[in-house]
């Protein structure tokens, strides 16, 4: 199944008959009112980061990560705690998966113990939809990263961060997503949410080996200087080395020279352009330290917004 077909299947799975969110599997074609409601709720949480809530008291959120994570995992855990839920952190490499248990069976067992939501990161496409099919009513699957396919809460936190700086009307904005787009689930989810929110112009800026197969609605650039010219938002991406054969990965210094974002390059964007990055950043490769630590960088705001967005998502899925 191609990306679009798989996303359609997920779209049908994640909404109940009344159109409410039952799982969060993808942002692709997620209805705009649902996205706007999640962003509004997340903005309210972000405005009061010290507030603690009891909305999810007695509920349990389990995280099941089969790929490395710092920000996403920590922020889901903090989000659950700030809503009063308990959390269960399963080390995937130490779970029974290594003894041959299927992921579906792991889910059924944890569900039997009363876990209400599963936050899952996996390198294989389609795993989240498979789990959503076997989850019992009321148990939610939350996609925390699926292969190079999607990373919905990252897309939401990116939209929230853009909104905080540029306002809710995205139709006047030009956004450039730059770097290894081909292997990036972050780019895919950002493109979905920005498209739904009516972004004025979306540019994919990538060297030939990192360009997505076909651009639907995006302008494609292979030259970063041209790609970021006049932009309101520049989102830089890490080279996803874990998804590229080591012989095909470019040399770091050469990549930085040709495609990295430096202060001199950034001068081509609008004077109030913000610079984003999902993390982890490879300093001096896709992004110069002077830009990462500079006044246009909103990278740590993205991280803070990640907790607020995940609170909004867990509340929408689990609050009774
Ligand atoms: C990203 C991911 O894992 O998809 N990180 C994150 O969740 N913030 C991006 C990356 O690894 O480059």
Short mmCIF file of C-alpha atoms and ligand atoms in Angstrom, two decimals:
data_model
loop_
_atom_site.label_atom_id
_atom_site.label_comp_id
_atom_site.label_asym_id
_atom_site.label_seq_id
_atom_site.Cartn_x
_atom_site.Cartn_y
_atom_site.Cartn_z
CA UNK A 1 0.00 0.00 0.00
CA UNK A 2 1.36 3.45 -0.82
CA UNK A 3 1.62 6.22 1.75
CA UNK A 4 -1.64 7.93 0.80
CA UNK A 5 -3.67 4.70 0.78
CA UNK A 6 -2.28 3.64 4.16
CA UNK A 7 -3.03 7.09 5.58
CA UNK A 8 -6.65 6.81 4.40
CA UNK A 9 -7.05 3.47 6.19
CA UNK A 10 -5.61 5.01 9.34
CA UNK A 11 -7.88 8.02 8.98
CA UNK A 12 -10.94 5.78 9.03
CA UNK A 13 -9.62 3.84 12.04
CA UNK A 14 -8.83 6.84 14.21
CA UNK A 15 -12.29 8.44 14.26
CA UNK A 16 -15.41 6.96 15.87
CA UNK A 17 -18.88 7.02 14.27
CA UNK A 18 -19.51 10.49 15.72
CA UNK A 19 -16.25 11.81 14.24
CA UNK A 20 -14.43 12.00 17.58
CA UNK A 21 -10.80 11.03 17.96
CA UNK A 22 -10.46 7.42 19.15
CA UNK A 23 -6.77 6.93 18.30
CA UNK A 24 -4.18 9.35 16.93
CA UNK A 25 -2.55 7.59 13.99
CA UNK A 26 -2.04 10.29 11.36
CA UNK A 27 -2.65 13.96 10.65
CA UNK A 28 -3.24 13.24 6.97
CA UNK A 29 -6.76 14.50 6.24
CA UNK A 30 -7.60 14.77 9.93
CA UNK A 31 -10.55 17.23 9.87
CA UNK A 32 -9.52 20.83 10.39
CA UNK A 33 -11.95 21.45 13.32
CA UNK A 34 -10.33 18.57 15.25
CA UNK A 35 -6.86 19.99 14.62
CA UNK A 36 -7.95 23.50 15.59
CA UNK A 37 -9.53 22.19 18.81
CA UNK A 38 -6.37 20.27 19.76
CA UNK A 39 -4.22 23.36 19.07
CA UNK A 40 -6.51 25.64 21.07
CA UNK A 41 -6.45 23.25 24.03
CA UNK A 42 -2.67 22.85 23.74
CA UNK A 43 -2.24 26.64 23.65
CA UNK A 44 -4.20 26.89 26.92
CA UNK A 45 -1.98 24.21 28.51
CA UNK A 46 1.16 25.95 27.17
CA UNK A 47 0.07 29.25 28.71
CA UNK A 48 0.04 27.66 32.19
CA UNK A 49 2.86 25.12 32.21
CA UNK A 50 2.93 24.88 36.00
CA UNK A 51 -0.76 23.91 36.30
CA UNK A 52 -1.55 20.34 37.36
CA UNK A 53 -4.82 18.62 36.53
CA UNK A 54 -6.78 15.58 37.70
CA UNK A 55 -8.58 14.97 34.39
CA UNK A 56 -6.93 11.57 33.86
CA UNK A 57 -6.74 10.47 37.50
CA UNK A 58 -6.90 6.69 37.67
CA UNK A 59 -5.93 6.25 34.01
CA UNK A 60 -2.71 4.63 32.83
CA UNK A 61 -0.64 5.60 29.78
CA UNK A 62 1.97 3.07 28.61
CA UNK A 63 4.83 3.94 26.30
CA UNK A 64 6.20 1.31 23.98
CA UNK A 65 9.20 2.61 22.04
CA UNK A 66 11.01 0.39 19.55
CA UNK A 67 13.25 3.24 18.37
CA UNK A 68 15.35 5.73 20.35
CA UNK A 69 13.68 8.85 21.71
CA UNK A 70 14.42 11.64 24.15
CA UNK A 71 11.92 14.47 23.64
CA UNK A 72 8.88 12.53 22.50
CA UNK A 73 9.04 9.90 25.19
CA UNK A 74 9.78 12.33 28.02
CA UNK A 75 7.10 14.77 26.95
CA UNK A 76 4.38 12.12 26.72
CA UNK A 77 5.30 10.98 30.22
CA UNK A 78 5.25 14.54 31.59
CA UNK A 79 1.97 15.23 29.81
CA UNK A 80 0.34 12.14 31.35
CA UNK A 81 1.58 13.10 34.83
CA UNK A 82 0.39 16.71 34.49
CA UNK A 83 -3.10 15.35 33.76
CA UNK A 84 -3.00 13.06 36.79
CA UNK A 85 -2.48 9.75 34.94
CA UNK A 86 0.04 7.10 35.90
CA UNK A 87 2.57 5.92 33.35
CA UNK A 88 4.21 2.67 32.44
CA UNK A 89 7.50 2.84 30.58
CA UNK A 90 8.16 -0.36 28.69
CA UNK A 91 11.68 -0.91 27.48
CA UNK A 92 10.89 -2.50 24.15
CA UNK A 93 14.27 -4.17 23.86
CA UNK A 94 13.64 -5.84 27.23
CA UNK A 95 9.99 -6.74 26.63
CA UNK A 96 8.68 -10.12 25.53
CA UNK A 97 8.93 -9.00 21.92
CA UNK A 98 12.46 -10.41 22.06
CA UNK A 99 11.00 -13.78 23.16
CA UNK A 100 8.79 -13.96 20.09
CA UNK A 101 5.53 -12.52 21.37
CA UNK A 102 3.63 -10.56 18.73
CA UNK A 103 3.04 -6.89 19.38
CA UNK A 104 -0.70 -7.54 19.27
CA UNK A 105 -0.38 -10.07 22.10
CA UNK A 106 1.75 -7.65 24.15
CA UNK A 107 -1.03 -5.09 23.73
CA UNK A 108 -3.78 -7.53 24.73
CA UNK A 109 -1.87 -8.46 27.89
CA UNK A 110 -1.21 -4.88 28.99
CA UNK A 111 -4.77 -3.96 28.13
CA UNK A 112 -5.92 -6.77 30.44
CA UNK A 113 -3.97 -5.06 33.25
CA UNK A 114 -5.90 -1.85 32.71
CA UNK A 115 -3.67 0.25 30.47
CA UNK A 116 -5.84 2.93 28.81
CA UNK A 117 -3.49 4.30 26.15
CA UNK A 118 -0.43 3.06 24.29
CA UNK A 119 2.10 5.57 23.03
CA UNK A 120 4.00 3.67 20.35
CA UNK A 121 7.10 4.36 18.27
CA UNK A 122 8.10 1.78 15.67
CA UNK A 123 10.40 1.58 12.66
CA UNK A 124 7.86 -0.45 10.66
CA UNK A 125 5.04 1.22 8.76
CA UNK A 126 1.52 0.02 9.59
CA UNK A 127 2.19 -1.21 13.14
CA UNK A 128 0.04 1.49 14.74
CA UNK A 129 -2.97 0.69 12.56
CA UNK A 130 -2.55 -3.01 13.34
CA UNK A 131 -2.64 -2.27 17.07
CA UNK A 132 -5.64 0.04 16.69
CA UNK A 133 -7.53 -2.85 15.09
CA UNK A 134 -7.05 -5.14 18.10
CA UNK A 135 -7.39 -2.54 20.90
CA UNK A 136 -10.61 -2.90 22.88
CA UNK A 137 -13.17 -0.08 22.95
CA UNK A 138 -11.91 2.84 25.02
CA UNK A 139 -8.22 1.92 24.66
CA UNK A 140 -6.30 4.42 22.53
CA UNK A 141 -3.25 4.00 20.31
CA UNK A 142 -1.10 7.12 19.94
CA UNK A 143 1.46 7.25 17.15
CA UNK A 144 4.74 8.60 18.55
CA UNK A 145 6.66 7.95 15.33
CA UNK A 146 6.03 5.49 12.50
CA UNK A 147 8.93 4.65 10.17
CA UNK A 148 9.33 7.53 7.71
CA UNK A 149 5.52 7.70 7.46
CA UNK A 150 4.29 10.03 10.18
CA UNK A 151 4.77 11.63 13.59
CA UNK A 152 1.43 13.30 14.31
CA UNK A 153 2.15 14.94 17.70
CA UNK A 154 5.32 16.45 16.21
CA UNK A 155 3.23 17.97 13.40
CA UNK A 156 0.82 19.41 15.97
CA UNK A 157 3.57 20.92 18.11
CA UNK A 158 5.15 22.42 14.99
CA UNK A 159 1.81 24.02 14.05
CA UNK A 160 1.34 25.28 17.61
CA UNK A 161 4.80 26.88 17.58
CA UNK A 162 4.19 28.55 14.21
CA UNK A 163 0.82 29.84 15.44
CA UNK A 164 2.38 31.32 18.57
CA UNK A 165 4.77 33.39 16.43
CA UNK A 166 2.81 34.08 13.25
CA UNK A 167 -0.86 33.98 14.29
CA UNK A 168 -3.65 31.58 13.39
CA UNK A 169 -3.95 32.62 9.72
CA UNK A 170 -1.43 30.45 7.87
CA UNK A 171 -2.60 31.55 4.42
CA UNK A 172 -0.07 34.38 4.26
CA UNK A 173 2.88 32.20 5.32
CA UNK A 174 5.66 30.66 3.28
CA UNK A 175 7.18 27.65 5.04
CA UNK A 176 10.31 25.79 3.89
CA UNK A 177 11.04 22.28 5.15
CA UNK A 178 14.71 21.59 4.43
CA UNK A 179 16.96 18.55 4.43
CA UNK A 180 16.37 14.81 4.37
CA UNK A 181 12.67 14.94 3.50
CA UNK A 182 12.61 11.51 1.86
CA UNK A 183 13.33 9.70 5.14
CA UNK A 184 11.53 12.10 7.48
CA UNK A 185 8.22 11.35 9.19
CA UNK A 186 8.42 14.84 10.70
CA UNK A 187 8.28 16.42 7.24
CA UNK A 188 5.31 14.24 6.28
CA UNK A 189 3.25 15.19 9.35
CA UNK A 190 4.22 18.88 9.13
CA UNK A 191 3.13 18.90 5.48
CA UNK A 192 -0.23 17.29 6.39
CA UNK A 193 -1.08 19.73 9.16
CA UNK A 194 0.16 22.82 7.30
CA UNK A 195 -1.85 21.85 4.23
CA UNK A 196 -5.01 21.34 6.29
CA UNK A 197 -4.48 24.70 8.01
CA UNK A 198 -4.24 26.38 4.61
CA UNK A 199 -0.57 27.38 4.50
CA UNK A 200 0.12 29.95 1.77
CA UNK A 201 3.15 28.21 0.29
CA UNK A 202 4.91 25.03 1.35
CA UNK A 203 8.40 24.36 0.00
CA UNK A 204 10.34 21.13 0.17
CA UNK A 205 14.04 21.99 -0.01
CA UNK A 206 16.23 18.91 -0.40
CA UNK A 207 19.30 17.68 -2.25
CA UNK A 208 18.39 15.23 -5.07
CA UNK A 209 18.89 12.03 -2.99
CA UNK A 210 16.65 13.36 -0.20
CA UNK A 211 13.68 14.55 -2.22
CA UNK A 212 10.32 12.84 -1.78
CA UNK A 213 9.07 10.81 -4.79
CA UNK A 214 6.31 13.22 -5.79
CA UNK A 215 5.30 16.54 -4.38
CA UNK A 216 1.57 17.10 -4.05
CA UNK A 217 1.01 20.79 -3.59
CA UNK A 218 4.55 21.56 -2.47
CA UNK A 219 7.18 23.45 -4.45
CA UNK A 220 10.39 21.45 -4.73
CA UNK A 221 13.83 23.10 -4.47
CA UNK A 222 17.25 21.47 -4.53
CA UNK A 223 19.09 24.66 -3.67
CA UNK A 224 18.77 25.80 -0.05
CA UNK A 225 19.61 29.45 -0.81
CA UNK A 226 16.74 29.69 -3.29
CA UNK A 227 14.46 27.52 -1.13
CA UNK A 228 14.57 29.69 1.98
CA UNK A 229 14.45 33.06 0.19
CA UNK A 230 11.57 35.15 1.52
CA UNK A 231 10.33 32.48 3.96
CA UNK A 232 8.47 33.11 7.22
CA UNK A 233 9.38 29.73 8.67
CA UNK A 234 12.38 27.47 7.99
CA UNK A 235 12.22 23.94 9.39
CA UNK A 236 15.52 22.07 9.28
CA UNK A 237 15.77 18.27 9.41
CA UNK A 238 18.46 15.84 10.51
CA UNK A 239 19.88 13.35 8.02
CA UNK A 240 18.08 10.13 9.01
CA UNK A 241 21.23 7.99 8.92
CA UNK A 242 19.45 5.03 10.51
CA UNK A 243 17.28 4.79 7.37
CA UNK A 244 20.12 5.23 4.86
CA UNK A 245 22.86 2.76 3.96
CA UNK A 246 26.15 4.06 5.43
CA UNK A 247 27.72 4.26 1.98
CA UNK A 248 24.92 6.54 0.75
CA UNK A 249 25.09 9.01 3.65
CA UNK A 250 26.78 12.26 2.69
CA UNK A 251 29.92 13.64 4.31
CA UNK A 252 29.00 15.96 7.22
CA UNK A 253 31.29 18.86 6.36
CA UNK A 254 30.38 18.78 2.68
CA UNK A 255 26.67 18.58 3.54
CA UNK A 256 26.99 21.58 5.86
CA UNK A 257 28.78 23.61 3.23
CA UNK A 258 26.18 22.93 0.56
CA UNK A 259 22.94 22.51 2.49
CA UNK A 260 23.44 23.58 6.12
CA UNK A 261 21.64 26.60 7.56
CA UNK A 262 24.13 29.31 8.52
CA UNK A 263 23.47 32.90 9.63
CA UNK A 264 24.60 34.13 6.19
CA UNK A 265 22.07 31.86 4.45
CA UNK A 266 19.29 32.72 6.87
CA UNK A 267 19.65 36.39 5.83
CA UNK A 268 17.79 35.40 2.63
CA UNK A 269 14.63 34.57 4.57
CA UNK A 270 12.31 37.27 5.97
CA UNK A 271 13.86 39.32 8.81
CA UNK A 272 11.36 37.85 11.30
CA UNK A 273 11.69 34.29 10.01
CA UNK A 274 11.66 31.62 12.73
CA UNK A 275 13.95 28.58 12.61
CA UNK A 276 12.60 25.21 13.71
CA UNK A 277 14.05 21.72 14.15
CA UNK A 278 12.38 18.65 15.68
CA UNK A 279 15.60 17.52 17.37
CA UNK A 280 17.95 15.83 17.79
CA UNK A 281 20.12 18.46 16.08
CA UNK A 282 23.45 17.55 14.58
CA UNK A 283 25.25 20.83 15.23
CA UNK A 284 27.40 21.93 12.34
CA UNK A 285 25.72 19.55 9.89
CA UNK A 286 22.17 20.66 8.98
CA UNK A 287 22.30 23.63 11.34
CA UNK A 288 25.14 25.95 12.40
CA UNK A 289 25.41 26.51 16.15
CA UNK A 290 25.15 30.27 15.60
CA UNK A 291 21.64 29.74 14.18
CA UNK A 292 20.59 27.05 16.62
CA UNK A 293 21.49 29.26 19.60
CA UNK A 294 20.54 32.50 17.85
CA UNK A 295 17.55 34.84 18.21
CA UNK A 296 15.44 33.28 15.42
CA UNK A 297 15.61 29.76 16.81
CA UNK A 298 12.36 28.50 18.41
CA UNK A 299 13.67 24.97 18.87
CA UNK A 300 13.32 24.86 22.65
CA UNK A 301 9.85 26.42 22.40
CA UNK A 302 8.92 23.49 20.16
CA UNK A 303 10.09 21.16 22.92
CA UNK A 304 8.02 22.98 25.55
CA UNK A 305 4.99 22.98 23.23
CA UNK A 306 5.43 19.24 22.82
CA UNK A 307 4.28 18.65 26.40
CA UNK A 308 1.21 20.88 25.91
CA UNK A 309 0.25 19.20 22.64
CA UNK A 310 0.57 15.74 24.16
CA UNK A 311 -1.59 16.83 27.10
CA UNK A 312 -4.26 17.99 24.64
CA UNK A 313 -4.07 14.70 22.72
CA UNK A 314 -4.22 12.46 25.79
CA UNK A 315 -7.10 14.49 27.21
CA UNK A 316 -9.05 14.28 23.92
CA UNK A 317 -8.53 10.51 23.77
CA UNK A 318 -9.04 9.55 27.40
CA UNK A 319 -11.09 12.13 29.31
CA UNK A 320 -14.52 10.71 30.10
C1 LIG B 1 12.29 13.03 15.29
C2 LIG B 1 11.85 11.62 15.11
O1 LIG B 1 12.20 10.73 15.87
O2 LIG B 1 11.10 11.41 14.18
N1 LIG B 1 12.59 13.38 16.58
C3 LIG B 1 11.57 13.77 17.41
O3 LIG B 1 10.64 13.04 17.65
N2 LIG B 1 11.62 15.01 17.91
C4 LIG B 1 13.20 13.53 14.27
C5 LIG B 1 14.54 12.87 14.12
O4 LIG B 1 14.85 11.86 14.70
O5 LIG B 1 15.30 13.42 13.33
#
